[in-house]
Amino acid sequence: MSSCVQAELTCFEASCRERFAITEVLYNCPKCGGLLEATYSGPRPSAAELRDLFRQRRLSNAPLDTSGVWRYRELFPFLNDNAHVVTLREGNTPLLDAPIAAQYGGLDKITFKHQGFNPTGSFKDNGMTCGASQARRLGMQRVACVSTGNTSASMAAYAAAAGLEALIFLPHGNISFGKLAQALEYGARTLEVEANFDQILALVRVLAERLGIYLLNSMNPFRVEGQKSIIFEMLDQRDWNPPDWIVLPGGNLGNTSAFGKALREAHELGLIQKMPRLAVIQAEGAAPFYELFHQGGELHAVTNPETLATAIRIGDPVSWPKALHEVRSSCGTVEKVTEQEIADAKAMIGRAGVGCEPASAATLAGIRKLTAAGVIGKSADVVAVLTGNVLKDPDYIYKYHTGKLETPSGAKIRATFGNQSIVVPNDPDRIAALLQ
Ligand code: F0G
């Protein structure tokens, strides 16, 4: 892409930092087992040149420029040729104000960066366009992932667009219908395994190695590169004025890793002068990162993670070493929230006219706790990232509003902000009487 910049894969472990060619098919460091990241060396344009370039591209109709990911391609220059790019014009997601949600969260103002506006309805598209493009560049025929739903929907779409065969592994019975439906519609071979996400990830790693399939889970360093664009686009939309806090839900922690890397790189390149703080929110029944952050040591996996926010039902997040580094170096924090708190926050985001899927609502629930505890100030400038579209999990919505939602252990969730539909006869007098 840029002939003078050199891209490599580098071990993330500070004690190793072994480097590999960018075209090697690796997910972990062969020397120490650490996570890998894409690193770049060589001359880069100045911050002013980059800002101008990104702004100019908004006037262009070229496919790469109209993608809210590839518009920022100088900030992840791992491809040698743009012809490899597969784009569905991902990104381009809005920043939305939501006064009702701000008030609920204990803030004067909140801004949602809504990744649910993506082509397959989640932030996964930001990363998948890069992962699928790298798969094409490597000459791969088949791609695979395990997923709580959104990764599979996204991978299925990008594989189809790229002419790759998609193989999807899902935890049977723990994926929302909207997401499963997407995988089928985009033509992926879909296997529902009777195991949880963490167990299936171990299985898929073995199969990928044995069958020579390219893995597109979030430890794939190119997906992380693409997800950095969520931050770059948000900063560009704010004229490179960073917020005080960026709040996001945490599952496998790929997004937390991507956000931290994006912020550090934007800072190093002089695109921003100040580092925002990261706040990662987990569901109480799947909160190993919360425990790690507050207790220190190594990550203790949760063997039976449970949450109705199935997107973040993960007990053994692979990217925790990166995520821990990013949250610590941003002076950030990690919070956990209950099923009731997620459900009510989600309804509030809906009332604001914004809407999102359950995992995304963990952000507002977490903000409410963090403002109450005085960690986030009332007047702080907060961007919360909504990771998935409201229509991803309609079953959850219907159950909440009709008072039928229950936690995984069978406790009732109150429909605090419930809104039920009413069945009426085809009779104008009776309907008018009801509406008076
Ligand atoms: N929000 C949504 C809507 C998600 O789908 C996910 C992850 C997350 C948050 C957590 O992001 O894993 O980067 O910390 N979904 C993955 C999947 C695991 O398979 O779709 P993370």
GROMACS .gro file of C-alpha atoms and ligand atoms in nm:
model
  457
    1MET     CA    1   0.000   0.000   0.000
    2SER     CA    2   0.268   0.245   0.102
    3SER     CA    3   0.600   0.134  -0.042
    4CYS     CA    4   0.820   0.298   0.222
    5VAL     CA    5   0.640   0.166   0.531
    6GLN     CA    6   0.745  -0.177   0.652
    7ALA     CA    7   0.483  -0.392   0.825
    8GLU     CA    8   0.567  -0.689   1.047
    9LEU     CA    9   0.404  -0.917   1.298
   10THR     CA   10   0.555  -0.866   1.643
   11CYS     CA   11   0.507  -1.063   1.963
   12PHE     CA   12   0.313  -0.851   2.210
   13GLU     CA   13   0.506  -0.985   2.513
   14ALA     CA   14   0.753  -0.719   2.632
   15SER     CA   15   1.007  -0.990   2.722
   16CYS     CA   16   0.999  -1.141   2.370
   17ARG     CA   17   0.909  -0.891   2.091
   18GLU     CA   18   1.014  -1.150   1.830
   19ARG     CA   19   0.930  -1.031   1.478
   20PHE     CA   20   0.785  -1.222   1.183
   21ALA     CA   21   0.699  -1.148   0.820
   22ILE     CA   22   0.357  -0.987   0.778
   23THR     CA   23   0.261  -1.269   0.541
   24GLU     CA   24   0.315  -1.553   0.790
   25VAL     CA   25   0.000  -1.735   0.901
   26LEU     CA   26   0.038  -1.699   1.277
   27TYR     CA   27  -0.203  -1.627   1.561
   28ASN     CA   28   0.045  -1.665   1.848
   29CYS     CA   29   0.419  -1.619   1.878
   30PRO     CA   30   0.590  -1.950   1.786
   31LYS     CA   31   0.868  -1.866   2.033
   32CYS     CA   32   0.680  -1.778   2.352
   33GLY     CA   33   0.310  -1.831   2.273
   34GLY     CA   34   0.229  -1.461   2.323
   35LEU     CA   35  -0.029  -1.266   2.122
   36LEU     CA   36   0.087  -1.101   1.799
   37GLU     CA   37   0.036  -0.748   1.676
   38ALA     CA   38   0.102  -0.568   1.350
   39THR     CA   39   0.380  -0.311   1.381
   40TYR     CA   40   0.505  -0.055   1.131
   41SER     CA   41   0.834   0.119   1.070
   42GLY     CA   42   0.960   0.373   0.820
   43PRO     CA   43   0.852   0.727   0.736
   44ARG     CA   44   0.486   0.817   0.792
   45PRO     CA   45   0.298   1.130   0.685
   46SER     CA   46   0.271   1.410   0.942
   47ALA     CA   47  -0.040   1.445   1.161
   48ALA     CA   48  -0.150   1.751   0.962
   49GLU     CA   49  -0.111   1.569   0.631
   50LEU     CA   50  -0.307   1.271   0.761
   51ARG     CA   51  -0.591   1.484   0.896
   52ASP     CA   52  -0.620   1.663   0.559
   53LEU     CA   53  -0.607   1.339   0.365
   54PHE     CA   54  -0.883   1.178   0.572
   55ARG     CA   55  -1.103   1.485   0.534
   56GLN     CA   56  -1.043   1.507   0.157
   57ARG     CA   57  -1.144   1.144   0.115
   58ARG     CA   58  -1.493   1.223   0.241
   59LEU     CA   59  -1.547   1.401  -0.092
   60SER     CA   60  -1.438   1.098  -0.293
   61ASN     CA   61  -1.658   0.822  -0.434
   62ALA     CA   62  -1.375   0.569  -0.463
   63PRO     CA   63  -1.471   0.247  -0.279
   64LEU     CA   64  -1.178   0.257  -0.037
   65ASP     CA   65  -1.239   0.621   0.050
   66THR     CA   66  -1.611   0.565   0.114
   67SER     CA   67  -1.528   0.287   0.362
   68GLY     CA   68  -1.507   0.425   0.716
   69VAL     CA   69  -1.226   0.176   0.772
   70TRP     CA   70  -1.006   0.205   0.462
   71ARG     CA   71  -1.036   0.584   0.465
   72TYR     CA   72  -0.779   0.561   0.748
   73ARG     CA   73  -0.556   0.305   0.572
   74GLU     CA   74  -0.230   0.490   0.642
   75LEU     CA   75  -0.288   0.403   1.009
   76PHE     CA   76  -0.278   0.025   0.940
   77PRO     CA   77  -0.060  -0.009   0.627
   78PHE     CA   78  -0.022  -0.388   0.632
   79LEU     CA   79  -0.136  -0.460   0.274
   80ASN     CA   80   0.105  -0.439  -0.017
   81ASP     CA   81  -0.174  -0.396  -0.273
   82ASN     CA   82  -0.520  -0.239  -0.243
   83ALA     CA   83  -0.652  -0.492  -0.495
   84HIS     CA   84  -0.680  -0.739  -0.205
   85VAL     CA   85  -0.934  -0.524  -0.022
   86VAL     CA   86  -1.286  -0.657   0.023
   87THR     CA   87  -1.516  -0.382   0.145
   88LEU     CA   88  -1.889  -0.354   0.213
   89ARG     CA   89  -1.846   0.021   0.289
   90GLU     CA   90  -1.820  -0.060   0.660
   91GLY     CA   91  -1.772   0.198   0.932
   92ASN     CA   92  -1.922   0.541   0.866
   93THR     CA   93  -2.112   0.497   1.190
   94PRO     CA   94  -2.261   0.801   1.363
   95LEU     CA   95  -2.194   0.979   1.688
   96LEU     CA   96  -2.533   1.023   1.853
   97ASP     CA   97  -2.638   1.241   2.145
   98ALA     CA   98  -2.894   1.091   2.383
   99PRO     CA   99  -2.998   1.324   2.667
  100ILE     CA  100  -3.232   1.071   2.834
  101ALA     CA  101  -2.955   0.812   2.841
  102ALA     CA  102  -2.708   1.069   2.973
  103GLN     CA  103  -2.939   1.151   3.260
  104TYR     CA  104  -2.988   0.782   3.335
  105GLY     CA  105  -2.612   0.735   3.335
  106GLY     CA  106  -2.558   1.026   3.574
  107LEU     CA  107  -2.394   1.245   3.310
  108ASP     CA  108  -2.464   1.591   3.171
  109LYS     CA  109  -2.408   1.457   2.822
  110ILE     CA  110  -2.329   1.127   2.653
  111THR     CA  111  -2.230   1.043   2.297
  112PHE     CA  112  -2.290   0.700   2.150
  113LYS     CA  113  -2.062   0.579   1.874
  114HIS     CA  114  -2.307   0.334   1.721
  115GLN     CA  115  -2.133   0.044   1.550
  116GLY     CA  116  -2.471  -0.119   1.493
  117PHE     CA  117  -2.496   0.097   1.178
  118ASN     CA  118  -2.243  -0.131   1.008
  119PRO     CA  119  -2.335  -0.351   0.707
  120THR     CA  120  -2.395  -0.662   0.919
  121GLY     CA  121  -2.502  -0.462   1.224
  122SER     CA  122  -2.199  -0.481   1.450
  123PHE     CA  123  -1.847  -0.348   1.506
  124LYS     CA  124  -1.709  -0.678   1.378
  125ASP     CA  125  -1.730  -0.543   1.022
  126ASN     CA  126  -1.458  -0.287   1.100
  127GLY     CA  127  -1.215  -0.570   1.170
  128MET     CA  128  -1.349  -0.828   0.929
  129THR     CA  129  -1.286  -0.617   0.620
  130CYS     CA  130  -0.916  -0.622   0.716
  131GLY     CA  131  -0.908  -0.991   0.815
  132ALA     CA  132  -1.082  -1.098   0.494
  133SER     CA  133  -0.854  -0.877   0.284
  134GLN     CA  134  -0.546  -1.035   0.444
  135ALA     CA  135  -0.696  -1.382   0.380
  136ARG     CA  136  -0.723  -1.292   0.010
  137ARG     CA  137  -0.372  -1.156   0.004
  138LEU     CA  138  -0.244  -1.482   0.154
  139GLY     CA  139  -0.430  -1.681  -0.112
  140MET     CA  140  -0.649  -1.859   0.146
  141GLN     CA  141  -0.956  -2.047   0.020
  142ARG     CA  142  -1.136  -2.112   0.349
  143VAL     CA  143  -1.186  -1.899   0.659
  144ALA     CA  144  -1.327  -2.002   0.995
  145CYS     CA  145  -1.430  -1.857   1.328
  146VAL     CA  146  -1.601  -1.946   1.651
  147SER     CA  147  -1.847  -1.683   1.752
  148THR     CA  148  -2.112  -1.572   1.995
  149GLY     CA  149  -2.288  -1.451   1.680
  150ASN     CA  150  -2.167  -1.120   1.547
  151THR     CA  151  -1.825  -1.235   1.428
  152SER     CA  152  -1.991  -1.517   1.238
  153ALA     CA  153  -2.247  -1.287   1.075
  154SER     CA  154  -1.970  -1.052   0.971
  155MET     CA  155  -1.729  -1.321   0.854
  156ALA     CA  156  -2.003  -1.490   0.652
  157ALA     CA  157  -2.077  -1.166   0.469
  158TYR     CA  158  -1.716  -1.073   0.396
  159ALA     CA  159  -1.622  -1.426   0.294
  160ALA     CA  160  -1.915  -1.429   0.053
  161ALA     CA  161  -1.815  -1.091  -0.089
  162ALA     CA  162  -1.454  -1.207  -0.123
  163GLY     CA  163  -1.537  -1.543  -0.278
  164LEU     CA  164  -1.399  -1.738   0.019
  165GLU     CA  165  -1.559  -2.042   0.180
  166ALA     CA  166  -1.684  -1.962   0.532
  167LEU     CA  167  -1.693  -2.216   0.811
  168ILE     CA  168  -1.868  -2.105   1.128
  169PHE     CA  169  -1.872  -2.267   1.472
  170LEU     CA  170  -2.139  -2.155   1.720
  171PRO     CA  171  -2.227  -2.248   2.078
  172HIS     CA  172  -2.550  -2.444   2.027
  173GLY     CA  173  -2.848  -2.280   2.197
  174ASN     CA  174  -2.662  -1.966   2.301
  175ILE     CA  175  -2.676  -1.743   2.000
  176SER     CA  176  -2.948  -1.497   1.911
  177PHE     CA  177  -3.165  -1.585   1.616
  178GLY     CA  178  -3.084  -1.268   1.425
  179LYS     CA  179  -2.716  -1.354   1.417
  180LEU     CA  180  -2.763  -1.720   1.326
  181ALA     CA  181  -3.001  -1.612   1.049
  182GLN     CA  182  -2.738  -1.383   0.904
  183ALA     CA  183  -2.477  -1.661   0.883
  184LEU     CA  184  -2.726  -1.881   0.696
  185GLU     CA  185  -2.837  -1.603   0.463
  186TYR     CA  186  -2.478  -1.517   0.368
  187GLY     CA  187  -2.423  -1.882   0.279
  188ALA     CA  188  -2.173  -1.992   0.545
  189ARG     CA  189  -2.134  -2.357   0.644
  190THR     CA  190  -2.260  -2.334   0.998
  191LEU     CA  191  -2.188  -2.586   1.271
  192GLU     CA  192  -2.355  -2.556   1.611
  193VAL     CA  193  -2.135  -2.727   1.867
  194GLU     CA  194  -2.259  -2.848   2.203
  195ALA     CA  195  -1.997  -2.656   2.399
  196ASN     CA  196  -1.938  -2.297   2.508
  197PHE     CA  197  -1.739  -2.029   2.322
  198ASP     CA  198  -1.411  -2.094   2.505
  199GLN     CA  199  -1.425  -2.469   2.446
  200ILE     CA  200  -1.510  -2.425   2.078
  201LEU     CA  201  -1.222  -2.180   2.029
  202ALA     CA  202  -0.978  -2.451   2.142
  203LEU     CA  203  -1.144  -2.694   1.901
  204VAL     CA  204  -1.134  -2.455   1.607
  205ARG     CA  205  -0.764  -2.380   1.660
  206VAL     CA  206  -0.691  -2.753   1.622
  207LEU     CA  207  -0.911  -2.783   1.314
  208ALA     CA  208  -0.768  -2.472   1.147
  209GLU     CA  209  -0.417  -2.610   1.184
  210ARG     CA  210  -0.515  -2.956   1.063
  211LEU     CA  211  -0.720  -2.842   0.764
  212GLY     CA  212  -0.519  -2.534   0.664
  213ILE     CA  213  -0.809  -2.294   0.724
  214TYR     CA  214  -0.746  -1.926   0.799
  215LEU     CA  215  -0.876  -1.829   1.143
  216LEU     CA  216  -1.064  -1.501   1.170
  217ASN     CA  217  -1.121  -1.483   1.544
  218SER     CA  218  -1.024  -1.166   1.725
  219MET     CA  219  -0.671  -1.281   1.808
  220ASN     CA  220  -0.615  -1.245   1.432
  221PRO     CA  221  -0.397  -0.933   1.436
  222PHE     CA  222  -0.549  -0.793   1.117
  223ARG     CA  223  -0.895  -0.784   1.267
  224VAL     CA  224  -0.753  -0.581   1.552
  225GLU     CA  225  -0.597  -0.343   1.297
  226GLY     CA  226  -0.937  -0.286   1.137
  227GLN     CA  227  -1.113  -0.230   1.468
  228LYS     CA  228  -0.871   0.054   1.540
  229SER     CA  229  -1.067   0.252   1.280
  230ILE     CA  230  -1.362   0.279   1.522
  231ILE     CA  231  -1.141   0.508   1.729
  232PHE     CA  232  -0.988   0.690   1.431
  233GLU     CA  233  -1.329   0.764   1.281
  234MET     CA  234  -1.466   0.878   1.617
  235LEU     CA  235  -1.170   1.113   1.665
  236ASP     CA  236  -1.202   1.245   1.309
  237GLN     CA  237  -1.574   1.309   1.367
  238ARG     CA  238  -1.475   1.512   1.676
  239ASP     CA  239  -1.206   1.705   1.483
  240TRP     CA  240  -0.938   1.505   1.668
  241ASN     CA  241  -1.056   1.628   2.005
  242PRO     CA  242  -1.045   1.318   2.230
  243PRO     CA  243  -1.312   1.257   2.496
  244ASP     CA  244  -1.224   1.202   2.863
  245TRP     CA  245  -1.359   0.847   2.865
  246ILE     CA  246  -1.433   0.577   2.609
  247VAL     CA  247  -1.663   0.307   2.745
  248LEU     CA  248  -1.710  -0.033   2.581
  249PRO     CA  249  -1.833  -0.383   2.665
  250GLY     CA  250  -1.569  -0.653   2.717
  251GLY     CA  251  -1.599  -1.016   2.604
  252ASN     CA  252  -1.303  -1.173   2.430
  253LEU     CA  253  -1.132  -0.831   2.469
  254GLY     CA  254  -1.025  -0.788   2.106
  255ASN     CA  255  -1.199  -0.453   2.087
  256THR     CA  256  -1.037  -0.326   2.407
  257SER     CA  257  -0.699  -0.424   2.261
  258ALA     CA  258  -0.777  -0.248   1.934
  259PHE     CA  259  -0.899   0.072   2.102
  260GLY     CA  260  -0.591   0.096   2.322
  261LYS     CA  261  -0.355   0.037   2.029
  262ALA     CA  262  -0.540   0.295   1.818
  263LEU     CA  263  -0.518   0.557   2.092
  264ARG     CA  264  -0.150   0.497   2.157
  265GLU     CA  265  -0.069   0.515   1.786
  266ALA     CA  266  -0.283   0.827   1.733
  267HIS     CA  267  -0.096   0.986   2.022
  268GLU     CA  268   0.248   0.881   1.891
  269LEU     CA  269   0.163   1.018   1.544
  270GLY     CA  270   0.055   1.351   1.697
  271LEU     CA  271  -0.309   1.313   1.585
  272ILE     CA  272  -0.420   1.365   1.944
  273GLN     CA  273  -0.243   1.538   2.234
  274LYS     CA  274  -0.429   1.368   2.519
  275MET     CA  275  -0.510   1.003   2.597
  276PRO     CA  276  -0.871   0.923   2.685
  277ARG     CA  277  -0.932   0.667   2.958
  278LEU     CA  278  -1.084   0.329   2.872
  279ALA     CA  279  -1.365   0.180   3.081
  280VAL     CA  280  -1.446  -0.183   3.002
  281ILE     CA  281  -1.778  -0.323   3.123
  282GLN     CA  282  -1.846  -0.693   3.170
  283ALA     CA  283  -2.159  -0.888   3.256
  284GLU     CA  284  -2.149  -1.013   3.616
  285GLY     CA  285  -2.174  -1.382   3.515
  286ALA     CA  286  -1.885  -1.354   3.268
  287ALA     CA  287  -1.645  -1.111   3.433
  288PRO     CA  288  -1.296  -1.269   3.452
  289PHE     CA  289  -1.135  -0.946   3.332
  290TYR     CA  290  -1.304  -0.746   3.607
  291GLU     CA  291  -1.162  -0.987   3.867
  292LEU     CA  292  -0.817  -0.977   3.709
  293PHE     CA  293  -0.809  -0.598   3.692
  294HIS     CA  294  -0.909  -0.551   4.054
  295GLN     CA  295  -0.720  -0.846   4.203
  296GLY     CA  296  -0.408  -0.866   3.988
  297GLY     CA  297  -0.209  -1.177   3.894
  298GLU     CA  298  -0.307  -1.400   3.604
  299LEU     CA  299  -0.651  -1.435   3.449
  300HIS     CA  300  -0.870  -1.697   3.617
  301ALA     CA  301  -1.112  -1.825   3.356
  302VAL     CA  302  -1.480  -1.855   3.443
  303THR     CA  303  -1.564  -2.213   3.346
  304ASN     CA  304  -1.938  -2.164   3.306
  305PRO     CA  305  -1.992  -1.806   3.197
  306GLU     CA  306  -2.357  -1.699   3.198
  307THR     CA  307  -2.532  -1.389   3.072
  308LEU     CA  308  -2.833  -1.306   2.858
  309ALA     CA  309  -2.600  -1.069   2.674
  310THR     CA  310  -2.484  -1.374   2.478
  311ALA     CA  311  -2.238  -1.169   2.271
  312ILE     CA  312  -2.016  -1.136   2.579
  313ARG     CA  313  -2.079  -1.479   2.729
  314ILE     CA  314  -1.706  -1.559   2.742
  315GLY     CA  315  -1.516  -1.695   3.041
  316ASP     CA  316  -1.162  -1.721   2.905
  317PRO     CA  317  -1.090  -1.413   2.694
  318VAL     CA  318  -0.787  -1.470   2.471
  319SER     CA  319  -0.681  -1.108   2.438
  320TRP     CA  320  -0.659  -1.033   2.810
  321PRO     CA  321  -0.282  -0.956   2.816
  322LYS     CA  322  -0.324  -0.686   2.552
  323ALA     CA  323  -0.645  -0.553   2.707
  324LEU     CA  324  -0.491  -0.534   3.054
  325HIS     CA  325  -0.197  -0.338   2.919
  326GLU     CA  326  -0.430  -0.097   2.735
  327VAL     CA  327  -0.667  -0.034   3.024
  328ARG     CA  328  -0.377   0.020   3.264
  329SER     CA  329  -0.181   0.247   3.033
  330SER     CA  330  -0.491   0.462   2.971
  331CYS     CA  331  -0.546   0.493   3.350
  332GLY     CA  332  -0.879   0.327   3.282
  333THR     CA  333  -1.099   0.089   3.475
  334VAL     CA  334  -1.312  -0.225   3.452
  335GLU     CA  335  -1.665  -0.256   3.591
  336LYS     CA  336  -1.923  -0.535   3.601
  337VAL     CA  337  -2.301  -0.510   3.585
  338THR     CA  338  -2.600  -0.735   3.661
  339GLU     CA  339  -2.854  -0.873   3.416
  340GLN     CA  340  -3.117  -0.633   3.553
  341GLU     CA  341  -2.884  -0.337   3.508
  342ILE     CA  342  -2.809  -0.435   3.146
  343ALA     CA  343  -3.177  -0.486   3.067
  344ASP     CA  344  -3.284  -0.149   3.209
  345ALA     CA  345  -2.997   0.040   3.048
  346LYS     CA  346  -3.083  -0.120   2.717
  347ALA     CA  347  -3.445  -0.006   2.744
  348MET     CA  348  -3.320   0.346   2.822
  349ILE     CA  349  -3.099   0.348   2.513
  350GLY     CA  350  -3.410   0.243   2.323
  351ARG     CA  351  -3.613   0.527   2.477
  352ALA     CA  352  -3.349   0.768   2.349
  353GLY     CA  353  -3.439   0.654   1.997
  354VAL     CA  354  -3.102   0.489   1.960
  355GLY     CA  355  -3.141   0.121   2.052
  356CYS     CA  356  -2.878  -0.152   2.071
  357GLU     CA  357  -2.831  -0.521   2.150
  358PRO     CA  358  -2.789  -0.639   2.512
  359ALA     CA  359  -2.406  -0.653   2.526
  360SER     CA  360  -2.385  -0.293   2.405
  361ALA     CA  361  -2.612  -0.173   2.684
  362ALA     CA  362  -2.358  -0.290   2.941
  363THR     CA  363  -2.185   0.042   2.861
  364LEU     CA  364  -2.464   0.263   2.995
  365ALA     CA  365  -2.522   0.031   3.292
  366GLY     CA  366  -2.150   0.055   3.371
  367ILE     CA  367  -2.146   0.432   3.331
  368ARG     CA  368  -2.434   0.461   3.578
  369LYS     CA  369  -2.230   0.266   3.834
  370LEU     CA  370  -1.908   0.454   3.764
  371THR     CA  371  -2.068   0.797   3.795
  372ALA     CA  372  -2.243   0.691   4.119
  373ALA     CA  373  -1.906   0.581   4.255
  374GLY     CA  374  -1.744   0.911   4.148
  375VAL     CA  375  -1.499   0.740   3.909
  376ILE     CA  376  -1.648   0.921   3.610
  377GLY     CA  377  -1.741   1.284   3.684
  378LYS     CA  378  -2.089   1.414   3.598
  379SER     CA  379  -1.951   1.667   3.350
  380ALA     CA  380  -1.703   1.426   3.188
  381ASP     CA  381  -1.694   1.402   2.811
  382VAL     CA  382  -1.794   1.038   2.756
  383VAL     CA  383  -1.818   0.834   2.436
  384ALA     CA  384  -1.987   0.496   2.480
  385VAL     CA  385  -1.946   0.249   2.197
  386LEU     CA  386  -2.264   0.059   2.111
  387THR     CA  387  -2.132  -0.256   1.952
  388GLY     CA  388  -2.445  -0.409   1.795
  389ASN     CA  389  -2.777  -0.323   1.633
  390VAL     CA  390  -3.110  -0.332   1.821
  391LEU     CA  391  -3.248  -0.597   1.584
  392LYS     CA  392  -2.977  -0.851   1.661
  393ASP     CA  393  -3.176  -0.996   1.950
  394PRO     CA  394  -3.551  -0.920   1.922
  395ASP     CA  395  -3.643  -1.215   2.143
  396TYR     CA  396  -3.472  -1.047   2.441
  397ILE     CA  397  -3.656  -0.721   2.372
  398TYR     CA  398  -3.997  -0.884   2.352
  399LYS     CA  399  -3.941  -1.079   2.672
  400TYR     CA  400  -3.819  -0.773   2.863
  401HIS     CA  401  -4.114  -0.556   2.766
  402THR     CA  402  -4.368  -0.828   2.841
  403GLY     CA  403  -4.214  -0.913   3.179
  404LYS     CA  404  -4.102  -1.259   3.063
  405LEU     CA  405  -3.726  -1.209   3.073
  406GLU     CA  406  -3.538  -1.428   3.320
  407THR     CA  407  -3.172  -1.445   3.416
  408PRO     CA  408  -2.983  -1.763   3.318
  409SER     CA  409  -3.046  -1.896   3.670
  410GLY     CA  410  -3.420  -1.839   3.637
  411ALA     CA  411  -3.467  -1.516   3.839
  412LYS     CA  412  -3.724  -1.274   3.699
  413ILE     CA  413  -3.599  -0.952   3.542
  414ARG     CA  414  -3.827  -0.658   3.622
  415ALA     CA  415  -3.967  -0.474   3.320
  416THR     CA  416  -3.873  -0.141   3.482
  417PHE     CA  417  -3.924   0.044   3.154
  418GLY     CA  418  -4.157  -0.214   3.000
  419ASN     CA  419  -4.378  -0.125   2.706
  420GLN     CA  420  -4.640  -0.378   2.604
  421SER     CA  421  -4.843  -0.385   2.288
  422ILE     CA  422  -5.221  -0.403   2.330
  423VAL     CA  423  -5.456  -0.619   2.126
  424VAL     CA  424  -5.768  -0.422   2.022
  425PRO     CA  425  -6.084  -0.498   1.826
  426ASN     CA  426  -6.133  -0.342   1.483
  427ASP     CA  427  -6.360  -0.077   1.634
  428PRO     CA  428  -6.283   0.299   1.613
  429ASP     CA  429  -6.501   0.385   1.914
  430ARG     CA  430  -6.331   0.142   2.147
  431ILE     CA  431  -5.983   0.234   2.019
  432ALA     CA  432  -6.059   0.606   2.057
  433ALA     CA  433  -6.189   0.545   2.410
  434LEU     CA  434  -5.869   0.359   2.493
  435LEU     CA  435  -5.650   0.638   2.358
  436GLN     CA  436  -5.830   0.920   2.540
  437F0G     N1  437  -2.047  -0.646   2.192
  437F0G     C1  438  -2.093  -0.728   2.096
  437F0G     C2  439  -2.222  -0.695   2.032
  437F0G     C3  440  -2.018  -0.842   2.058
  437F0G     O1  441  -2.063  -0.920   1.962
  437F0G     C4  442  -1.896  -0.869   2.124
  437F0G     C5  443  -1.815  -0.987   2.090
  437F0G     C6  444  -1.853  -0.780   2.223
  437F0G     C7  445  -1.931  -0.670   2.254
  437F0G     C8  446  -1.726  -0.800   2.296
  437F0G     O2  447  -1.617  -0.764   2.217
  437F0G     O3  448  -1.490  -0.977   2.231
  437F0G     O4  449  -1.385  -0.768   2.145
  437F0G     O5  450  -1.441  -0.791   2.387
  437F0G     N2  451  -1.856  -1.078   2.013
  437F0G     C9  452  -1.770  -1.188   1.966
  437F0G    C10  453  -1.839  -1.268   1.859
  437F0G    C11  454  -1.705  -1.268   2.070
  437F0G     O6  455  -1.810  -1.387   1.843
  437F0G     O7  456  -1.921  -1.212   1.787
  437F0G     P1  457  -1.474  -0.828   2.248
   0.00000   0.00000   0.00000
